[in-house]
Short mmCIF file of C-alpha atoms in Angstrom, two decimals:
data_model
loop_
_atom_site.label_atom_id
_atom_site.label_comp_id
_atom_site.label_asym_id
_atom_site.label_seq_id
_atom_site.Cartn_x
_atom_site.Cartn_y
_atom_site.Cartn_z
CA UNK A 1 -17.36 14.06 -72.58
CA UNK A 2 -18.80 10.40 -72.29
CA UNK A 3 -16.97 7.53 -71.41
CA UNK A 4 -16.89 6.08 -74.87
CA UNK A 5 -15.09 9.72 -76.18
CA UNK A 6 -12.04 9.50 -73.43
CA UNK A 7 -12.07 5.52 -74.34
CA UNK A 8 -11.44 6.69 -77.61
CA UNK A 9 -9.20 9.56 -77.13
CA UNK A 10 -7.22 7.52 -74.58
CA UNK A 11 -6.78 4.64 -77.41
CA UNK A 12 -5.48 7.49 -79.59
CA UNK A 13 -2.99 8.90 -77.10
CA UNK A 14 -1.48 5.38 -76.05
CA UNK A 15 -1.09 4.46 -79.48
CA UNK A 16 0.77 7.57 -80.07
CA UNK A 17 3.01 7.17 -76.76
CA UNK A 18 3.82 3.58 -77.85
CA UNK A 19 4.91 4.67 -81.08
CA UNK A 20 6.64 7.90 -80.43
CA UNK A 21 8.28 6.61 -77.04
CA UNK A 22 11.52 4.97 -78.94
CA UNK A 23 12.06 8.04 -81.44
CA UNK A 24 11.84 10.34 -78.99
CA UNK A 25 14.22 8.87 -76.66
CA UNK A 26 16.74 8.02 -79.06
CA UNK A 27 16.33 11.08 -81.17
CA UNK A 28 19.10 11.67 -84.18
CA UNK A 29 21.50 9.29 -82.17
CA UNK A 30 23.03 6.52 -83.69
CA UNK A 31 22.62 2.90 -81.51
CA UNK A 32 25.58 1.10 -80.95
CA UNK A 33 25.71 -2.31 -82.88
CA UNK A 34 25.19 -4.28 -80.85
CA UNK A 35 21.66 -2.63 -79.79
CA UNK A 36 20.61 -1.96 -83.02
CA UNK A 37 21.64 -6.03 -83.98
CA UNK A 38 19.41 -6.96 -81.20
CA UNK A 39 16.40 -4.36 -82.21
CA UNK A 40 16.79 -5.84 -85.67
CA UNK A 41 16.53 -9.69 -84.29
CA UNK A 42 13.44 -8.83 -81.97
CA UNK A 43 11.92 -7.10 -84.98
CA UNK A 44 12.19 -9.93 -87.12
CA UNK A 45 10.92 -12.13 -84.51
CA UNK A 46 7.99 -9.95 -84.12
CA UNK A 47 7.42 -10.27 -88.05
CA UNK A 48 7.18 -14.59 -87.72
CA UNK A 49 5.10 -13.80 -84.19
CA UNK A 50 2.57 -11.74 -86.36
CA UNK A 51 2.39 -14.61 -88.93
CA UNK A 52 1.80 -17.58 -86.41
CA UNK A 53 -0.88 -15.17 -84.59
CA UNK A 54 -2.68 -14.77 -87.70
CA UNK A 55 -2.92 -18.10 -88.65
CA UNK A 56 -3.53 -19.70 -85.28
CA UNK A 57 -5.30 -16.78 -83.64
CA UNK A 58 -6.57 -16.87 -79.85
CA UNK A 59 -6.84 -20.18 -77.53
CA UNK A 60 -9.84 -21.66 -78.34
CA UNK A 61 -10.60 -20.05 -81.82
CA UNK A 62 -10.57 -22.68 -84.92
CA UNK A 63 -7.33 -22.78 -87.13
CA UNK A 64 -9.03 -21.86 -90.73
CA UNK A 65 -7.31 -24.59 -93.12
CA UNK A 66 -8.14 -22.06 -95.97
CA UNK A 67 -5.15 -19.74 -94.78
CA UNK A 68 -3.10 -22.08 -93.88
CA UNK A 69 -3.22 -23.37 -97.18
CA UNK A 70 -3.41 -20.50 -98.89
CA UNK A 71 -0.19 -18.88 -96.95
CA UNK A 72 1.72 -21.80 -97.78
CA UNK A 73 1.08 -21.65 -101.59
CA UNK A 74 2.48 -18.23 -101.11
CA UNK A 75 5.85 -18.81 -99.47
CA UNK A 76 6.49 -22.02 -101.76
CA UNK A 77 5.23 -19.62 -105.28
CA UNK A 78 8.15 -16.89 -103.48
CA UNK A 79 10.59 -19.46 -103.41
CA UNK A 80 10.11 -20.25 -106.75
CA UNK A 81 10.93 -16.67 -107.18
CA UNK A 82 7.39 -15.00 -107.82
CA UNK A 83 7.14 -11.40 -106.77
CA UNK A 84 5.62 -10.88 -103.51
CA UNK A 85 2.26 -9.28 -104.50
CA UNK A 86 1.41 -12.23 -107.06
CA UNK A 87 2.21 -14.55 -104.23
CA UNK A 88 -0.02 -12.66 -101.95
CA UNK A 89 -2.84 -12.50 -105.09
CA UNK A 90 -2.66 -16.15 -105.35
CA UNK A 91 -3.16 -16.44 -101.76
CA UNK A 92 -6.09 -14.55 -101.94
CA UNK A 93 -7.73 -16.32 -104.90
CA UNK A 94 -6.84 -19.76 -103.42
CA UNK A 95 -8.92 -18.94 -100.46
CA UNK A 96 -12.15 -17.42 -102.11
CA UNK A 97 -12.17 -21.10 -104.19
CA UNK A 98 -11.75 -22.68 -101.04
CA UNK A 99 -14.46 -21.14 -99.27
CA UNK A 100 -17.01 -20.87 -102.23
CA UNK A 101 -16.38 -24.80 -102.88
CA UNK A 102 -16.84 -25.45 -98.88
CA UNK B 1 5.04 11.76 -112.07
CA UNK B 2 5.38 7.82 -111.27
CA UNK B 3 8.75 7.92 -112.96
CA UNK B 4 9.80 10.82 -110.89
CA UNK B 5 9.55 8.84 -107.42
CA UNK B 6 12.46 6.97 -106.23
CA UNK B 7 12.45 3.07 -106.83
CA UNK B 8 11.82 2.62 -102.95
CA UNK B 9 8.86 4.91 -103.07
CA UNK B 10 7.39 3.26 -106.13
CA UNK B 11 7.70 0.32 -104.03
CA UNK B 12 6.31 1.48 -101.24
CA UNK B 13 2.81 2.80 -103.04
CA UNK B 14 3.01 -0.65 -104.99
CA UNK B 15 2.81 -2.35 -101.93
CA UNK B 16 0.65 0.06 -99.77
CA UNK B 17 -1.74 -0.23 -102.43
CA UNK B 18 -2.17 -4.26 -102.15
CA UNK B 19 -2.43 -3.73 -98.28
CA UNK B 20 -4.83 -0.64 -98.80
CA UNK B 21 -7.39 -2.80 -100.47
CA UNK B 22 -7.32 -5.40 -97.65
CA UNK B 23 -7.50 -2.79 -95.07
CA UNK B 24 -10.29 -1.01 -96.67
CA UNK B 25 -11.98 -4.41 -96.78
CA UNK B 26 -11.34 -4.97 -92.86
CA UNK B 27 -12.18 -1.40 -92.10
CA UNK B 28 -15.72 -2.05 -93.81
CA UNK B 29 -15.65 -5.05 -91.14
CA UNK B 30 -14.95 -3.16 -88.26
CA UNK B 31 -17.26 -0.39 -89.11
CA UNK B 32 -19.82 -2.94 -89.47
CA UNK B 33 -19.16 -4.40 -86.47
CA UNK B 34 -18.54 -1.37 -84.06
CA UNK B 35 -21.97 -0.16 -85.17
CA UNK B 36 -23.72 -3.41 -84.32
CA UNK B 37 -22.23 -3.25 -80.99
CA UNK B 38 -23.36 -0.04 -80.16
CA UNK B 39 -20.76 2.86 -81.19
CA UNK B 40 -22.20 5.59 -83.06
CA UNK B 41 -20.96 5.74 -86.62
CA UNK B 42 -19.24 8.89 -85.97
CA UNK B 43 -17.08 7.28 -83.37
CA UNK B 44 -16.16 4.69 -85.21
CA UNK B 45 -14.95 6.74 -88.25
CA UNK B 46 -12.95 8.96 -85.36
CA UNK B 47 -11.39 6.42 -83.99
CA UNK B 48 -10.30 4.84 -87.16
CA UNK B 49 -9.00 8.48 -88.12
CA UNK B 50 -6.90 8.85 -84.80
CA UNK B 51 -5.36 5.23 -83.95
CA UNK B 52 -5.62 3.59 -87.49
CA UNK B 53 -4.47 0.30 -85.70
CA UNK B 54 -7.32 -2.24 -86.65
CA UNK B 55 -6.15 -4.81 -84.19
CA UNK B 56 -6.13 -2.38 -81.04
CA UNK B 57 -9.58 -1.23 -82.78
CA UNK B 58 -11.31 -4.77 -83.11
CA UNK B 59 -10.03 -5.36 -79.55
CA UNK B 60 -11.07 -2.33 -77.93
CA UNK B 61 -14.35 -2.57 -79.57
CA UNK B 62 -15.05 -6.27 -78.56
CA UNK B 63 -14.31 -5.70 -74.80
CA UNK B 64 -16.28 -2.60 -75.46
CA UNK B 65 -19.26 -4.54 -76.49
CA UNK B 66 -18.48 -7.45 -74.47
CA UNK B 67 -19.62 -5.95 -71.72
CA UNK B 68 -15.97 -5.40 -70.46
CA UNK B 69 -16.45 -1.29 -70.27
CA UNK B 70 -13.76 1.12 -71.77
CA UNK B 71 -11.13 0.39 -69.04
CA UNK B 72 -11.42 -3.33 -70.29
CA UNK B 73 -11.27 -2.11 -73.77
CA UNK B 74 -8.24 0.11 -73.41
CA UNK B 75 -6.21 -2.65 -71.60
CA UNK B 76 -6.88 -5.12 -74.29
CA UNK B 77 -5.88 -2.74 -76.90
CA UNK B 78 -2.72 -1.85 -74.93
CA UNK B 79 -1.50 -5.58 -74.78
CA UNK B 80 -2.16 -5.83 -78.55
CA UNK B 81 0.05 -2.69 -79.58
CA UNK B 82 2.84 -3.18 -77.14
CA UNK B 83 4.50 -4.12 -80.05
CA UNK B 84 4.54 -1.10 -81.89
CA UNK B 85 6.99 0.17 -79.01
CA UNK B 86 10.07 -2.17 -80.31
CA UNK B 87 8.67 -1.84 -84.10
CA UNK B 88 9.07 2.23 -83.52
CA UNK B 89 12.38 2.08 -81.73
CA UNK B 90 13.86 -0.29 -84.58
CA UNK B 91 12.60 2.55 -87.04
CA UNK B 92 14.03 5.71 -85.25
CA UNK B 93 17.85 5.47 -86.94
CA UNK B 94 15.96 5.78 -90.24
CA UNK B 95 13.63 8.36 -89.59
CA UNK B 96 14.88 12.39 -89.60
CA UNK B 97 14.96 15.47 -88.43
CA UNK B 98 14.72 15.98 -84.50
CA UNK B 99 13.40 14.19 -81.25
CA UNK B 100 9.94 15.28 -82.01
CA UNK B 101 9.53 15.00 -86.19
CA UNK B 102 10.93 11.54 -85.50
CA UNK B 103 7.94 10.64 -83.14
CA UNK B 104 5.65 12.10 -85.46
CA UNK B 105 7.08 10.20 -88.54
CA UNK B 106 6.94 6.99 -86.31
CA UNK B 107 3.34 7.72 -86.48
CA UNK B 108 3.05 5.94 -89.64
CA UNK B 109 4.62 2.48 -88.16
CA UNK B 110 1.96 -0.22 -89.04
CA UNK B 111 2.13 -3.62 -89.38
CA UNK B 112 2.21 -3.77 -93.30
CA UNK B 113 4.11 -0.93 -93.82
CA UNK B 114 6.74 -1.93 -91.01
CA UNK B 115 7.17 -5.46 -92.73
CA UNK B 116 7.52 -4.12 -96.41
CA UNK B 117 10.05 -1.34 -95.33
CA UNK B 118 13.01 -3.73 -93.94
CA UNK B 119 15.65 -4.06 -96.51
CA UNK B 120 18.06 -6.98 -96.61
CA UNK B 121 20.04 -6.01 -93.49
CA UNK B 122 17.22 -5.31 -91.40
CA UNK B 123 17.21 -1.57 -91.65
CA UNK B 124 13.84 0.46 -92.29
CA UNK B 125 13.98 2.34 -95.54
CA UNK B 126 11.85 5.58 -94.83
CA UNK B 127 11.18 5.69 -98.32
CA UNK B 128 9.28 2.44 -98.11
CA UNK B 129 7.68 3.21 -94.66
CA UNK B 130 5.83 6.30 -95.42
CA UNK B 131 4.19 6.10 -98.53
CA UNK B 132 2.84 2.28 -97.82
CA UNK B 133 1.02 4.06 -94.83
CA UNK B 134 -0.17 7.11 -96.67
CA UNK B 135 -1.73 5.02 -99.09
CA UNK B 136 -3.54 2.98 -96.55
CA UNK B 137 -5.07 5.37 -93.75
CA UNK B 138 -7.22 6.97 -96.19
CA UNK B 139 -8.63 3.74 -97.44
CA UNK B 140 -8.76 2.52 -93.96
CA UNK B 141 -11.10 5.88 -93.16
CA UNK B 142 -13.20 5.60 -95.98
CA UNK B 143 -13.90 1.52 -95.67
CA UNK B 144 -14.65 2.15 -91.94
CA UNK B 145 -16.90 4.79 -92.79
CA UNK B 146 -18.76 2.27 -95.28
CA UNK B 147 -18.88 0.24 -92.76
CA UNK B 148 -20.49 2.01 -90.12
CA UNK B 149 -22.93 4.30 -92.69
CA UNK B 150 -23.65 1.30 -95.05
CA UNK B 151 -23.26 -1.58 -92.66
CA UNK B 152 -23.03 -4.46 -95.48
CA UNK B 153 -22.31 -7.79 -94.48
CA UNK B 154 -19.53 -8.70 -92.41
CA UNK B 155 -18.81 -11.83 -93.76
CA UNK B 156 -17.66 -10.17 -96.94
CA UNK B 157 -14.17 -9.68 -96.75
CA UNK B 158 -13.83 -13.21 -95.48
CA UNK B 159 -15.37 -14.71 -98.57
CA UNK B 160 -13.58 -13.22 -101.03
CA UNK B 161 -10.62 -13.97 -98.98
CA UNK B 162 -8.89 -11.05 -97.96
CA UNK B 163 -7.91 -12.09 -95.14
CA UNK B 164 -5.10 -13.82 -96.12
CA UNK B 165 -3.34 -10.50 -97.29
CA UNK B 166 -1.85 -9.91 -94.28
CA UNK B 167 -0.67 -13.42 -92.82
CA UNK B 168 0.29 -14.43 -96.75
CA UNK B 169 2.66 -11.08 -97.15
CA UNK B 170 3.97 -11.25 -93.35
CA UNK B 171 4.89 -14.94 -94.40
CA UNK B 172 6.81 -14.17 -97.46
CA UNK B 173 8.59 -11.64 -95.97
CA UNK B 174 9.75 -13.81 -93.21
CA UNK B 175 10.86 -16.36 -95.80
CA UNK B 176 12.77 -13.45 -97.64
CA UNK B 177 14.47 -12.99 -94.23
CA UNK B 178 15.65 -16.58 -93.52
CA UNK B 179 16.75 -16.99 -97.22
CA UNK B 180 18.82 -13.68 -97.45
CA UNK B 181 20.12 -13.65 -93.64
CA UNK B 182 21.00 -17.14 -92.35
CA UNK B 183 21.81 -15.65 -88.74
CA UNK B 184 18.47 -14.54 -88.04
CA UNK B 185 17.02 -18.20 -88.58
CA UNK B 186 17.03 -19.41 -85.19
CA UNK B 187 15.71 -16.18 -83.84
CA UNK B 188 12.87 -16.13 -86.17
CA UNK B 189 11.60 -20.06 -85.40
CA UNK B 190 12.15 -19.49 -82.09
CA UNK B 191 9.93 -16.65 -82.12
CA UNK B 192 7.38 -18.49 -84.10
CA UNK B 193 7.40 -21.44 -81.39
CA UNK B 194 7.13 -19.44 -78.46
CA UNK B 195 4.31 -17.36 -79.70
CA UNK B 196 2.37 -20.64 -81.21
CA UNK B 197 2.81 -22.25 -77.34
CA UNK B 198 1.82 -18.77 -75.28
CA UNK B 199 -0.84 -18.07 -77.67
CA UNK B 200 -2.92 -21.31 -75.77
CA UNK B 201 -1.86 -19.56 -72.24
CA UNK B 202 -1.74 -15.71 -72.71
CA UNK B 203 -3.63 -13.25 -74.83
CA UNK B 204 -2.83 -12.54 -78.54
CA UNK B 205 -0.86 -9.05 -77.60
CA UNK B 206 1.08 -10.88 -75.01
CA UNK B 207 2.02 -13.95 -76.92
CA UNK B 208 2.94 -10.89 -80.10
CA UNK B 209 5.09 -9.44 -77.40
CA UNK B 210 7.00 -12.26 -76.26
CA UNK B 211 8.14 -13.15 -79.82
CA UNK B 212 10.34 -10.63 -79.38
CA UNK B 213 12.34 -12.04 -76.37
CA UNK B 214 14.47 -14.64 -78.70
CA UNK B 215 16.18 -11.62 -80.51
CA UNK B 216 17.58 -10.92 -77.04
CA UNK B 217 19.67 -13.56 -77.56
CA UNK B 218 21.52 -11.44 -79.97
CA UNK B 219 22.43 -9.27 -77.55
CA UNK B 220 23.47 -11.95 -74.95
CA UNK B 221 25.25 -13.79 -77.45
CA UNK B 222 27.77 -10.54 -78.37
CA UNK B 223 28.69 -9.76 -75.16
#
């Protein structure tokens, strides 16, 4: 067993444990309304955090203007009622066009 | 066959197919980067098969090849993936069976599927979550294999604009949430702002995890 093999195995185990822990502890039991509402709110906050992290990245990394513009366009299109997948595809096209021009 | 599937399952498959295309391009990039960084191609493919987490895998390989070693790689990847703890816990009521089966089903929680599976009330729909992941997983493995063995230009997905798929998809879902559930607007905005500020001073994984904190306000408010 090389250190790399052990590292990959531990990475998989860590990933498995993080995903399994909550369902393993909770099982089929229902959460209280209050706990469920809190976990729901934490999840929605996490979703917003994912957007910010994907757009801004780590400290010191450059913010990609093409990504920002495309995500903004996707949100405007969604606001107008376009299907979510169509919004994403148009965002992809916009980024590809911007990058081909710059 | 398509007509036999439930509406939610068809939605999960459709969303999963869109995400799978982006995941495929990302996986090709990962495979190429991992091999360029010194990982054997087979190790990269196995990692994708057993971990199936882009952020953790990129973090692991970056730390590993950046002379940080296996321990640093594991630490970084763990920090990146801590978000799966609240995400999978939020899914727990929607999963089926006893504790072990639920723990196994929770392995299908990945960012895109989890986000797509949220209904208007913030509950996770198992019928969307599972098909959305089942479509993405093979594309992640095949993409890694192509990247690892064929080693194409890692800038390909960027030039095609595929790196916008996940942020755009998440942003659209966030917009839907704040429109349909005004009571969550404060939490969503606070989480976004907190993450934005923290990204300047802490690693991405920690900033992401901190994004959960404003949600605790819900618990405190209802006390």
